[in-house]
């Protein structure tokens, strides 16, 4: 199929970025421009000759602009099949001209509903009707018509128009696919808004608009393809779109680990550092300074920290960078709100891994905004409320005869903040604001206790123990007491709670029931 010469374009856009320059180039290439409302005025103010759609159709804009392009003389010129004689006869009979280019982006619905206090009436008025119809019509007839839905596409279209007089079928197919993805995402945003307005946590049909951010080096393993997508309308601090200051491109596993590390340090008020290995924390700590917290986190499990991923909740200064440059230490990636220039220079030049470590700057950390979590299973998706909210300490109960002292209470709170990020069955031992041992992902809670004790080693005596779920039997309490654990925090709720409490009383251990478990499968 030959490339149809581009003779006419109909243009109606909300985002006018780069529009004047694009249209100037089209006009220079001999393209006649039809437009409406604000777009027409914008272009005419730039000195361009624009044909008014209302003058062409003989039908005025009406209903406060709700009806502008919805007319057979517009849609006939877009949808007519140039290789169908009957289509061409009918369009000629009704005075319909052909449009080879449609340039449309839609009313800013997502930006509108994201504004504080926006009314339902304002939201409804920002639901585009004519725009999606134009986009879908042009995309359907992409054999003959080019559809542009983003300013990012202008240069590629112009390059072909200026060299070939029109666009290639290959480009038109690609732009048609992008157009349908664009309208699908737009409708998904409207659907999500209606679900929220109706109080539907789980609407009857769920659409998740995602925008390709980057293709990744590979997936969990080198033979798997992978990419990262940004959730349309997502706000707050995240790794998606983070600024990379150094190192190789990120892998799928890097991003999973970095996200987990950020999740640990984000809610902590003190300077904090977390070290992640295979999506579980092998080190985490708070301190009077970020350098102190980082040293404590790395000392939590030095063997596992080798090749680990780190997150900090404060800007990385030179003192913290010095800690990270400890001889013999190798790190895969480091994420923080920001890096002092001197810290970046040191990390890029001093350690042996200087050229390889990935440094990511995400900006000021904001509370997690995700309220819904998604997990794919074969044939469908599991959807649940995200487990991101802090537990109300007012609901905690001291279940034992002995109460924890203030210092112990601080360590118990720290341990509870960390254990929710460990894969269940999860046990952590902590002391002085530092993770000493972590037992993760075991089929038996007793095994997790053993691993946490083993990791803590000689540092275990005087530590506190946090468990993500209740103890079904008192055996773990006896084992923890033998290892020198001096306080415990757990959800409670077992039929054996009385026996577990009796075991704590036997050993003189204070124990808190939080009333809420934190399984993380």
Short mmCIF file of C-alpha atoms in Angstrom, two decimals:
data_model
loop_
_atom_site.label_atom_id
_atom_site.label_comp_id
_atom_site.label_asym_id
_atom_site.label_seq_id
_atom_site.Cartn_x
_atom_site.Cartn_y
_atom_site.Cartn_z
CA UNK A 1 0.00 0.00 0.00
CA UNK A 2 1.41 3.39 -0.99
CA UNK A 3 1.72 6.12 1.60
CA UNK A 4 -1.24 8.54 1.23
CA UNK A 5 -0.15 12.12 0.72
CA UNK A 6 -0.98 14.20 3.78
CA UNK A 7 -3.34 16.93 2.58
CA UNK A 8 -5.47 17.84 5.59
CA UNK A 9 -5.31 17.58 9.37
CA UNK A 10 -7.91 18.06 12.06
CA UNK A 11 -6.40 19.23 15.34
CA UNK A 12 -7.97 19.55 18.80
CA UNK A 13 -5.68 19.34 21.82
CA UNK A 14 -5.60 20.21 25.51
CA UNK A 15 -1.83 19.89 25.82
CA UNK A 16 -0.40 22.46 23.40
CA UNK A 17 3.26 21.62 24.03
CA UNK A 18 5.17 21.95 20.77
CA UNK A 19 1.95 22.41 18.81
CA UNK A 20 2.78 25.73 17.13
CA UNK A 21 6.09 24.48 15.75
CA UNK A 22 4.49 21.21 14.60
CA UNK A 23 1.69 22.96 12.75
CA UNK A 24 4.05 25.52 11.22
CA UNK A 25 6.02 22.64 9.72
CA UNK A 26 2.83 20.95 8.49
CA UNK A 27 1.65 24.14 6.82
CA UNK A 28 5.06 24.54 5.21
CA UNK A 29 4.62 21.02 3.82
CA UNK A 30 1.32 22.06 2.21
CA UNK A 31 -1.09 20.62 4.80
CA UNK A 32 -4.44 22.37 5.35
CA UNK A 33 -5.33 22.63 9.04
CA UNK A 34 -8.86 22.34 10.49
CA UNK A 35 -9.39 23.10 14.18
CA UNK A 36 -11.82 24.14 16.92
CA UNK A 37 -12.18 26.40 19.94
CA UNK A 38 -9.11 27.04 22.03
CA UNK A 39 -6.77 25.11 19.73
CA UNK A 40 -7.80 27.20 16.71
CA UNK A 41 -7.33 30.47 18.64
CA UNK A 42 -3.93 29.32 19.92
CA UNK A 43 -2.72 28.62 16.40
CA UNK A 44 -4.23 31.78 14.91
CA UNK A 45 -2.52 33.83 17.61
CA UNK A 46 0.74 32.38 16.30
CA UNK A 47 -0.10 33.79 12.86
CA UNK A 48 -1.23 30.53 11.28
CA UNK A 49 -4.13 30.25 8.87
CA UNK A 50 -6.61 27.75 10.33
CA UNK A 51 -9.91 26.58 8.91
CA UNK A 52 -12.69 26.59 11.50
CA UNK A 53 -14.42 23.20 11.82
CA UNK A 54 -17.78 24.96 12.38
CA UNK A 55 -17.41 26.86 9.09
CA UNK A 56 -16.65 23.60 7.28
CA UNK A 57 -19.48 21.54 8.81
CA UNK A 58 -22.01 24.38 8.80
CA UNK A 59 -22.83 23.45 12.36
CA UNK A 60 -21.76 25.72 15.27
CA UNK A 61 -20.04 24.64 18.45
CA UNK A 62 -22.72 24.27 21.11
CA UNK A 63 -23.57 23.11 24.65
CA UNK A 64 -20.56 24.93 26.14
CA UNK A 65 -18.23 23.16 23.76
CA UNK A 66 -19.58 19.67 24.41
CA UNK A 67 -20.40 19.37 20.69
CA UNK A 68 -17.70 20.55 18.29
CA UNK A 69 -16.27 17.82 16.07
CA UNK A 70 -19.10 15.27 16.38
CA UNK A 71 -20.32 15.63 12.81
CA UNK A 72 -20.50 13.32 9.72
CA UNK A 73 -18.38 15.74 7.69
CA UNK A 74 -15.54 15.23 10.17
CA UNK A 75 -15.95 11.52 10.86
CA UNK A 76 -16.74 10.71 7.25
CA UNK A 77 -13.48 12.34 6.21
CA UNK A 78 -11.60 10.26 8.77
CA UNK A 79 -13.34 6.90 8.34
CA UNK A 80 -13.73 6.77 4.56
CA UNK A 81 -11.75 3.91 3.01
CA UNK A 82 -9.77 5.38 0.15
CA UNK A 83 -9.70 2.08 -1.73
CA UNK A 84 -13.51 1.62 -1.56
CA UNK A 85 -15.21 3.27 -4.54
CA UNK A 86 -18.56 3.52 -2.75
CA UNK A 87 -16.95 5.27 0.25
CA UNK A 88 -15.32 7.80 -2.05
CA UNK A 89 -18.51 8.33 -4.06
CA UNK A 90 -20.56 9.03 -0.94
CA UNK A 91 -18.05 11.43 0.59
CA UNK A 92 -17.87 13.35 -2.70
CA UNK A 93 -21.67 13.44 -2.94
CA UNK A 94 -21.96 14.97 0.54
CA UNK A 95 -19.07 17.41 0.17
CA UNK A 96 -16.86 15.56 2.67
CA UNK A 97 -13.11 16.11 2.36
CA UNK A 98 -10.56 13.56 3.52
CA UNK A 99 -8.41 13.95 6.64
CA UNK A 100 -5.08 12.13 6.59
CA UNK A 101 -3.93 13.34 10.02
CA UNK A 102 -5.81 13.64 13.33
CA UNK A 103 -4.02 15.32 16.24
CA UNK A 104 -5.89 14.97 19.53
CA UNK A 105 -5.10 14.76 23.21
CA UNK A 106 -7.84 14.63 25.75
CA UNK A 107 -9.31 16.84 28.46
CA UNK A 108 -7.06 16.59 31.56
CA UNK A 109 -9.41 14.41 33.58
CA UNK A 110 -6.73 12.86 35.83
CA UNK A 111 -5.14 16.22 36.61
CA UNK A 112 -8.57 17.66 37.37
CA UNK A 113 -9.68 14.97 39.83
CA UNK A 114 -6.26 15.05 41.51
CA UNK A 115 -6.88 18.65 42.64
CA UNK A 116 -7.98 19.06 46.27
CA UNK A 117 -11.67 19.67 46.67
CA UNK A 118 -12.63 19.14 43.04
CA UNK A 119 -16.40 18.84 42.68
CA UNK A 120 -18.14 15.97 40.90
CA UNK A 121 -19.54 18.52 38.44
CA UNK A 122 -16.08 19.75 37.49
CA UNK A 123 -14.84 16.19 37.14
CA UNK A 124 -17.73 15.28 34.84
CA UNK A 125 -17.13 18.32 32.64
CA UNK A 126 -13.55 17.13 32.12
CA UNK A 127 -14.65 13.81 30.64
CA UNK A 128 -13.81 14.15 26.96
CA UNK A 129 -16.33 12.80 24.45
CA UNK A 130 -15.40 14.10 21.02
CA UNK A 131 -11.68 13.58 21.58
CA UNK A 132 -11.78 9.81 22.21
CA UNK A 133 -14.21 9.43 19.31
CA UNK A 134 -11.78 11.18 16.94
CA UNK A 135 -8.87 9.13 18.26
CA UNK A 136 -10.65 5.81 17.88
CA UNK A 137 -11.95 6.65 14.42
CA UNK A 138 -8.51 7.66 13.14
CA UNK A 139 -6.87 4.64 14.74
CA UNK A 140 -9.44 2.30 13.20
CA UNK A 141 -8.75 3.70 9.74
CA UNK A 142 -4.98 3.76 10.21
CA UNK A 143 -4.59 2.19 6.78
CA UNK A 144 -5.09 5.73 5.50
CA UNK A 145 -5.04 8.05 8.52
CA UNK A 146 -2.30 9.03 10.97
CA UNK A 147 -3.32 9.58 14.61
CA UNK A 148 -1.17 11.61 17.03
CA UNK A 149 -2.10 11.57 20.71
CA UNK A 150 1.10 12.97 22.25
CA UNK A 151 3.52 15.83 21.49
CA UNK A 152 6.30 13.22 21.72
CA UNK A 153 5.05 11.79 18.40
CA UNK A 154 5.26 15.04 16.42
CA UNK A 155 8.90 14.78 15.36
CA UNK A 156 8.57 11.24 14.01
CA UNK A 157 5.47 12.19 12.00
CA UNK A 158 7.15 15.30 10.61
CA UNK A 159 10.26 13.40 9.59
CA UNK A 160 8.20 11.18 7.28
CA UNK A 161 5.90 13.94 6.00
CA UNK A 162 8.85 16.13 5.06
CA UNK A 163 10.68 13.34 3.25
CA UNK A 164 7.80 11.26 1.81
CA UNK A 165 4.83 13.61 1.70
CA UNK A 166 2.94 11.29 4.06
CA UNK A 167 3.49 8.63 6.69
CA UNK A 168 4.35 4.95 6.36
CA UNK A 169 1.91 2.18 7.23
CA UNK A 170 4.41 0.94 9.81
CA UNK A 171 4.30 4.28 11.65
CA UNK A 172 0.50 4.54 11.36
CA UNK A 173 0.08 1.06 12.86
CA UNK A 174 2.36 1.95 15.76
CA UNK A 175 0.52 5.21 16.40
CA UNK A 176 -2.86 3.44 16.21
CA UNK A 177 -1.77 0.98 18.89
CA UNK A 178 -0.60 3.88 21.07
CA UNK A 179 -3.92 5.65 20.48
CA UNK A 180 -6.02 2.74 21.72
CA UNK A 181 -3.76 2.38 24.77
CA UNK A 182 -4.25 6.11 25.37
CA UNK A 183 -8.05 5.94 25.30
CA UNK A 184 -8.05 2.74 27.36
CA UNK A 185 -5.99 4.44 30.07
CA UNK A 186 -8.25 7.48 29.95
CA UNK A 187 -11.38 5.39 30.40
CA UNK A 188 -9.68 3.42 33.19
CA UNK A 189 -9.00 6.66 35.07
CA UNK A 190 -12.65 7.69 34.73
CA UNK A 191 -13.80 4.26 35.86
CA UNK A 192 -11.49 4.43 38.91
CA UNK A 193 -12.89 7.85 39.82
CA UNK A 194 -16.47 6.58 39.65
CA UNK A 195 -15.54 3.56 41.80
CA UNK A 196 -14.06 5.89 44.41
CA UNK A 197 -17.11 8.17 44.30
CA UNK A 198 -19.36 5.14 44.80
CA UNK A 199 -17.23 3.78 47.65
CA UNK A 200 -16.34 0.62 45.70
CA UNK A 201 -13.08 -0.79 47.07
CA UNK A 202 -13.44 -3.68 44.65
CA UNK A 203 -15.43 -2.53 41.59
CA UNK A 204 -17.12 -5.13 39.34
CA UNK A 205 -14.49 -4.55 36.65
CA UNK A 206 -10.96 -3.37 37.29
CA UNK A 207 -8.62 -1.61 34.88
CA UNK A 208 -5.09 -0.58 35.86
CA UNK A 209 -3.60 2.01 33.47
CA UNK A 210 0.16 1.51 33.24
CA UNK A 211 2.67 3.49 31.18
CA UNK A 212 5.94 1.96 30.00
CA UNK A 213 8.82 3.63 31.83
CA UNK A 214 11.74 1.47 30.72
CA UNK A 215 12.68 -1.94 29.45
CA UNK A 216 15.02 -3.65 31.91
CA UNK A 217 18.21 -5.61 31.33
CA UNK A 218 16.34 -8.82 32.18
CA UNK A 219 13.87 -10.26 34.65
CA UNK A 220 14.48 -12.35 37.75
CA UNK A 221 16.79 -14.46 35.60
CA UNK A 222 18.83 -13.53 32.55
CA UNK A 223 16.63 -15.49 30.11
CA UNK A 224 13.49 -13.52 31.10
CA UNK A 225 12.48 -10.26 29.42
CA UNK A 226 11.29 -7.51 31.78
CA UNK A 227 10.13 -3.90 31.92
CA UNK A 228 8.98 -1.37 34.46
CA UNK A 229 5.69 0.50 34.06
CA UNK A 230 4.45 3.57 35.86
CA UNK A 231 0.94 3.54 37.24
CA UNK A 232 -0.93 6.45 35.68
CA UNK A 233 -1.74 9.10 38.26
CA UNK A 234 0.64 7.67 40.86
CA UNK A 235 1.88 10.26 43.35
CA UNK A 236 4.53 10.46 46.02
CA UNK A 237 8.06 9.15 46.23
CA UNK A 238 8.83 6.01 44.28
CA UNK A 239 11.55 4.30 42.31
CA UNK A 240 9.64 4.80 39.08
CA UNK A 241 11.32 7.78 37.49
CA UNK A 242 14.06 8.03 40.14
CA UNK A 243 17.22 9.85 39.04
CA UNK A 244 20.15 7.46 38.62
CA UNK A 245 23.45 9.16 39.42
CA UNK A 246 25.85 6.26 38.77
CA UNK A 247 26.19 2.64 37.80
CA UNK A 248 24.81 0.11 35.38
CA UNK A 249 21.15 0.05 34.45
CA UNK A 250 18.81 -1.47 37.00
CA UNK A 251 17.58 -5.03 36.88
CA UNK A 252 14.20 -6.45 37.88
CA UNK A 253 15.64 -7.82 41.14
CA UNK A 254 17.38 -4.52 41.93
CA UNK A 255 14.06 -2.70 41.74
CA UNK A 256 12.25 -5.25 43.90
CA UNK A 257 14.95 -5.02 46.56
CA UNK A 258 15.21 -1.24 46.40
CA UNK A 259 11.44 -0.92 46.81
CA UNK A 260 11.51 -3.23 49.83
CA UNK A 261 14.39 -1.27 51.38
CA UNK A 262 12.56 2.03 50.86
CA UNK A 263 9.45 0.55 52.45
CA UNK A 264 11.41 -0.15 55.65
CA UNK A 265 13.07 3.25 56.13
CA UNK A 266 10.24 5.43 54.80
CA UNK A 267 8.06 5.50 57.98
CA UNK A 268 10.96 5.68 60.49
CA UNK A 269 11.38 9.10 62.10
CA UNK A 270 15.04 8.72 63.10
CA UNK A 271 17.91 8.50 60.65
CA UNK A 272 17.58 4.99 59.26
CA UNK A 273 19.25 2.55 56.91
CA UNK A 274 18.04 -0.82 55.62
CA UNK A 275 20.05 -3.51 53.86
CA UNK A 276 18.12 -5.91 51.65
CA UNK A 277 19.27 -9.23 50.27
CA UNK A 278 16.90 -11.38 48.20
CA UNK A 279 13.95 -9.19 49.23
CA UNK A 280 14.45 -9.65 52.98
CA UNK A 281 16.27 -7.32 55.39
CA UNK A 282 19.64 -8.62 56.53
CA UNK A 283 20.36 -5.33 58.25
CA UNK A 284 18.36 -2.36 59.49
CA UNK A 285 19.05 0.31 62.08
CA UNK A 286 18.26 3.76 63.35
CA UNK A 287 20.80 6.16 64.83
CA UNK A 288 21.59 9.67 65.95
CA UNK A 289 23.08 10.27 62.49
CA UNK A 290 22.73 8.58 59.13
CA UNK A 291 26.35 7.47 59.29
CA UNK A 292 25.70 5.73 62.63
CA UNK A 293 22.52 4.08 61.36
CA UNK A 294 24.33 2.88 58.22
CA UNK A 295 27.22 1.39 60.18
CA UNK A 296 24.81 -0.43 62.51
CA UNK A 297 22.74 -1.72 59.59
CA UNK A 298 25.81 -3.09 57.79
CA UNK A 299 27.06 -4.69 61.01
CA UNK A 300 23.75 -6.51 61.51
CA UNK A 301 24.79 -9.33 59.14
CA UNK A 302 28.06 -8.36 57.40
CA UNK A 303 28.27 -11.59 55.44
CA UNK A 304 24.81 -11.18 53.92
CA UNK A 305 25.28 -7.43 53.40
CA UNK A 306 27.95 -8.16 50.78
CA UNK A 307 26.27 -7.52 47.44
CA UNK A 308 23.24 -6.03 49.15
CA UNK A 309 20.89 -3.17 48.31
CA UNK A 310 20.61 -0.20 50.71
CA UNK A 311 18.04 2.50 51.37
CA UNK A 312 18.33 5.56 53.60
CA UNK A 313 15.62 7.98 54.70
CA UNK A 314 17.89 11.05 54.80
CA UNK A 315 20.28 12.64 52.27
CA UNK A 316 23.60 10.79 52.09
CA UNK A 317 26.37 13.02 53.39
CA UNK A 318 30.13 12.58 53.23
CA UNK A 319 30.31 10.82 56.62
CA UNK A 320 27.77 8.22 55.47
CA UNK A 321 29.60 7.78 52.16
CA UNK A 322 32.79 7.04 54.13
CA UNK A 323 30.96 4.22 55.94
CA UNK A 324 29.76 2.84 52.60
CA UNK A 325 33.34 2.83 51.31
CA UNK A 326 34.51 0.40 54.01
CA UNK A 327 37.22 -1.84 52.48
CA UNK A 328 35.98 -5.29 51.47
CA UNK A 329 32.35 -4.18 51.19
CA UNK A 330 30.52 -4.59 47.88
CA UNK A 331 27.11 -3.03 47.30
CA UNK A 332 24.73 -3.42 44.35
CA UNK A 333 22.60 -0.30 44.72
CA UNK A 334 21.92 2.58 47.10
CA UNK A 335 18.76 4.69 47.17
CA UNK A 336 18.24 7.85 49.20
CA UNK A 337 16.26 11.11 49.02
CA UNK A 338 19.41 12.82 47.73
CA UNK A 339 23.23 12.69 47.78
CA UNK A 340 25.65 15.47 48.68
CA UNK A 341 27.98 16.10 45.69
CA UNK A 342 31.02 15.18 47.78
CA UNK A 343 29.36 11.87 48.75
CA UNK A 344 28.65 11.02 45.11
CA UNK A 345 32.24 11.82 44.14
CA UNK A 346 33.58 9.59 46.91
CA UNK A 347 31.27 6.67 46.08
CA UNK A 348 32.22 6.91 42.39
CA UNK A 349 35.98 7.00 42.96
CA UNK A 350 37.10 5.41 46.24
CA UNK A 351 35.77 1.81 46.50
CA UNK A 352 36.66 -0.96 44.01
CA UNK A 353 33.05 -1.10 42.85
CA UNK A 354 33.02 2.65 42.08
CA UNK A 355 31.83 2.39 38.45
CA UNK A 356 29.25 -0.30 39.09
CA UNK A 357 27.24 0.71 42.14
CA UNK A 358 23.86 2.14 41.25
CA UNK A 359 23.09 5.40 43.05
CA UNK A 360 19.45 6.46 42.96
CA UNK A 361 17.97 9.75 44.09
CA UNK A 362 14.21 9.68 44.73
CA UNK A 363 13.58 13.04 46.38
CA UNK A 364 11.99 13.74 49.75
CA UNK A 365 10.33 10.62 51.12
CA UNK A 366 6.56 10.84 51.38
CA UNK A 367 4.23 8.39 53.14
CA UNK A 368 3.26 5.42 51.02
CA UNK A 369 0.16 6.28 49.02
CA UNK A 370 -0.73 2.86 47.61
CA UNK A 371 -3.97 1.72 49.22
CA UNK A 372 -4.50 -1.37 47.06
CA UNK A 373 -2.05 -4.18 46.34
CA UNK A 374 -2.15 -6.44 43.29
CA UNK A 375 -0.68 -9.89 42.83
CA UNK A 376 -1.00 -11.97 39.72
CA UNK A 377 -1.95 -15.62 39.85
CA UNK A 378 -2.59 -17.92 36.91
CA UNK A 379 -5.77 -16.76 35.23
CA UNK A 380 -6.42 -13.75 37.41
CA UNK A 381 -5.34 -11.20 39.98
CA UNK A 382 -5.49 -11.12 43.76
CA UNK A 383 -6.41 -7.68 45.06
CA UNK A 384 -6.24 -6.51 48.65
CA UNK A 385 -5.85 -3.42 50.78
CA UNK A 386 -2.14 -2.65 51.01
CA UNK A 387 -0.58 -3.32 54.43
CA UNK A 388 1.06 0.10 54.75
CA UNK A 389 -0.60 1.79 57.72
CA UNK A 390 1.09 1.97 61.10
CA UNK A 391 -0.49 -0.10 63.84
CA UNK A 392 -2.29 1.92 66.54
CA UNK A 393 -0.24 1.49 69.69
CA UNK A 394 -3.32 2.36 71.71
CA UNK A 395 -4.58 -1.15 70.87
CA UNK A 396 -1.43 -2.90 72.14
CA UNK A 397 -1.76 -4.88 75.36
CA UNK A 398 0.89 -6.04 77.78
CA UNK A 399 -0.07 -9.69 78.25
CA UNK A 400 2.48 -10.63 80.91
CA UNK A 401 3.07 -9.90 84.58
CA UNK A 402 6.24 -7.98 83.79
CA UNK A 403 6.03 -4.70 81.88
CA UNK A 404 8.76 -3.56 79.47
CA UNK A 405 10.95 -0.67 80.54
CA UNK A 406 11.05 2.44 78.32
CA UNK A 407 14.30 1.44 76.58
CA UNK A 408 12.93 -2.03 75.89
CA UNK A 409 9.71 -0.50 74.58
CA UNK A 410 11.69 1.49 72.00
CA UNK A 411 13.42 -1.68 70.81
CA UNK A 412 10.11 -3.55 70.71
CA UNK A 413 8.63 -0.81 68.54
CA UNK A 414 11.66 -0.96 66.25
CA UNK A 415 11.48 -4.74 65.98
CA UNK A 416 7.76 -4.55 65.19
CA UNK A 417 8.45 -1.94 62.49
CA UNK A 418 10.99 -4.27 60.84
CA UNK A 419 9.29 -7.67 61.11
CA UNK A 420 6.34 -6.63 58.94
CA UNK A 421 8.78 -6.33 56.02
CA UNK A 422 10.16 -9.86 56.43
CA UNK A 423 8.71 -12.79 54.51
CA UNK A 424 6.61 -14.99 56.78
CA UNK A 425 7.13 -16.93 58.93
CA UNK A 426 9.08 -13.91 60.20
CA UNK A 427 11.15 -13.48 63.35
CA UNK A 428 13.58 -10.66 64.10
CA UNK A 429 15.91 -10.02 67.03
CA UNK A 430 16.78 -6.39 67.69
CA UNK A 431 18.67 -4.33 70.24
CA UNK A 432 19.60 -0.65 70.52
CA UNK A 433 17.74 0.22 67.35
CA UNK A 434 19.55 -2.42 65.31
CA UNK A 435 18.48 -5.63 63.60
CA UNK A 436 20.67 -8.46 64.92
CA UNK A 437 19.07 -11.55 63.42
CA UNK A 438 16.34 -12.35 60.96
CA UNK A 439 14.53 -15.63 60.31
CA UNK A 440 12.46 -15.41 57.12
CA UNK A 441 10.22 -17.52 54.95
CA UNK A 442 10.44 -20.75 56.91
CA UNK A 443 7.72 -23.38 56.96
CA UNK A 444 8.01 -23.55 60.76
CA UNK A 445 8.09 -20.57 63.11
CA UNK A 446 10.47 -22.55 65.34
CA UNK A 447 12.93 -22.71 62.44
CA UNK A 448 12.67 -18.94 61.96
CA UNK A 449 13.42 -18.42 65.66
CA UNK A 450 16.48 -20.67 65.37
CA UNK A 451 17.79 -18.82 62.33
CA UNK A 452 17.31 -15.40 63.95
CA UNK A 453 19.14 -16.58 67.09
CA UNK A 454 21.95 -18.06 65.02
CA UNK A 455 22.33 -14.82 63.02
CA UNK A 456 22.42 -12.72 66.20
CA UNK A 457 25.08 -14.99 67.70
CA UNK A 458 26.88 -13.60 70.72
CA UNK A 459 24.94 -10.34 70.43
CA UNK A 460 21.63 -12.09 71.13
CA UNK A 461 21.53 -11.73 74.92
CA UNK A 462 19.62 -8.58 75.85
CA UNK A 463 17.75 -8.41 72.56
CA UNK A 464 14.01 -8.28 71.93
CA UNK A 465 12.10 -10.62 69.63
CA UNK A 466 9.36 -9.63 67.20
CA UNK A 467 7.14 -12.14 65.43
CA UNK A 468 4.85 -11.29 62.50
CA UNK A 469 2.18 -13.76 63.68
CA UNK A 470 1.21 -15.55 66.88
CA UNK A 471 3.14 -18.41 68.45
CA UNK A 472 1.10 -21.62 68.17
CA UNK A 473 3.07 -23.22 71.02
CA UNK A 474 5.32 -22.02 73.87
CA UNK A 475 8.40 -23.87 72.53
CA UNK A 476 9.75 -20.77 70.73
CA UNK A 477 9.44 -18.77 73.96
CA UNK A 478 11.62 -21.25 75.86
CA UNK A 479 14.19 -21.22 73.03
CA UNK A 480 14.26 -17.42 72.89
CA UNK A 481 14.69 -17.13 76.65
CA UNK A 482 17.58 -19.61 76.54
CA UNK A 483 19.26 -17.38 73.92
CA UNK A 484 19.02 -14.32 76.17
CA UNK A 485 15.96 -12.60 74.65
CA UNK A 486 14.50 -10.26 77.26
CA UNK A 487 11.18 -9.10 75.72
CA UNK A 488 8.75 -10.18 72.99
CA UNK A 489 6.21 -8.51 70.74
CA UNK A 490 3.69 -10.47 68.66
CA UNK A 491 0.06 -10.23 67.49
CA UNK A 492 -1.43 -12.82 69.86
CA UNK A 493 -4.59 -14.68 68.95
CA UNK A 494 -3.48 -18.30 69.30
CA UNK A 495 -5.60 -20.86 71.12
CA UNK A 496 -2.38 -21.48 73.07
CA UNK A 497 -1.95 -17.83 74.10
CA UNK A 498 -2.38 -18.70 77.77
CA UNK A 499 0.48 -21.23 77.56
CA UNK A 500 2.66 -18.75 75.68
CA UNK A 501 1.99 -16.06 78.30
CA UNK A 502 2.73 -18.57 81.09
CA UNK A 503 6.08 -19.39 79.43
CA UNK A 504 6.97 -15.68 79.32
CA UNK A 505 6.00 -15.28 82.98
CA UNK A 506 8.11 -18.32 83.85
CA UNK A 507 11.17 -16.62 82.30
CA UNK A 508 10.29 -13.12 83.48
CA UNK A 509 9.84 -11.85 79.91
CA UNK A 510 7.48 -8.95 79.20
CA UNK A 511 5.37 -9.57 76.12
CA UNK A 512 3.13 -7.26 74.07
CA UNK A 513 0.13 -8.39 72.04
CA UNK A 514 -0.40 -5.96 69.16
CA UNK A 515 -3.67 -7.52 67.99
CA UNK A 516 -2.63 -7.35 64.33
CA UNK A 517 -0.48 -9.74 62.34
CA UNK A 518 1.70 -8.92 59.33
CA UNK A 519 2.04 -11.95 57.11
CA UNK A 520 4.04 -11.17 53.98
CA UNK A 521 3.92 -14.03 51.51
#
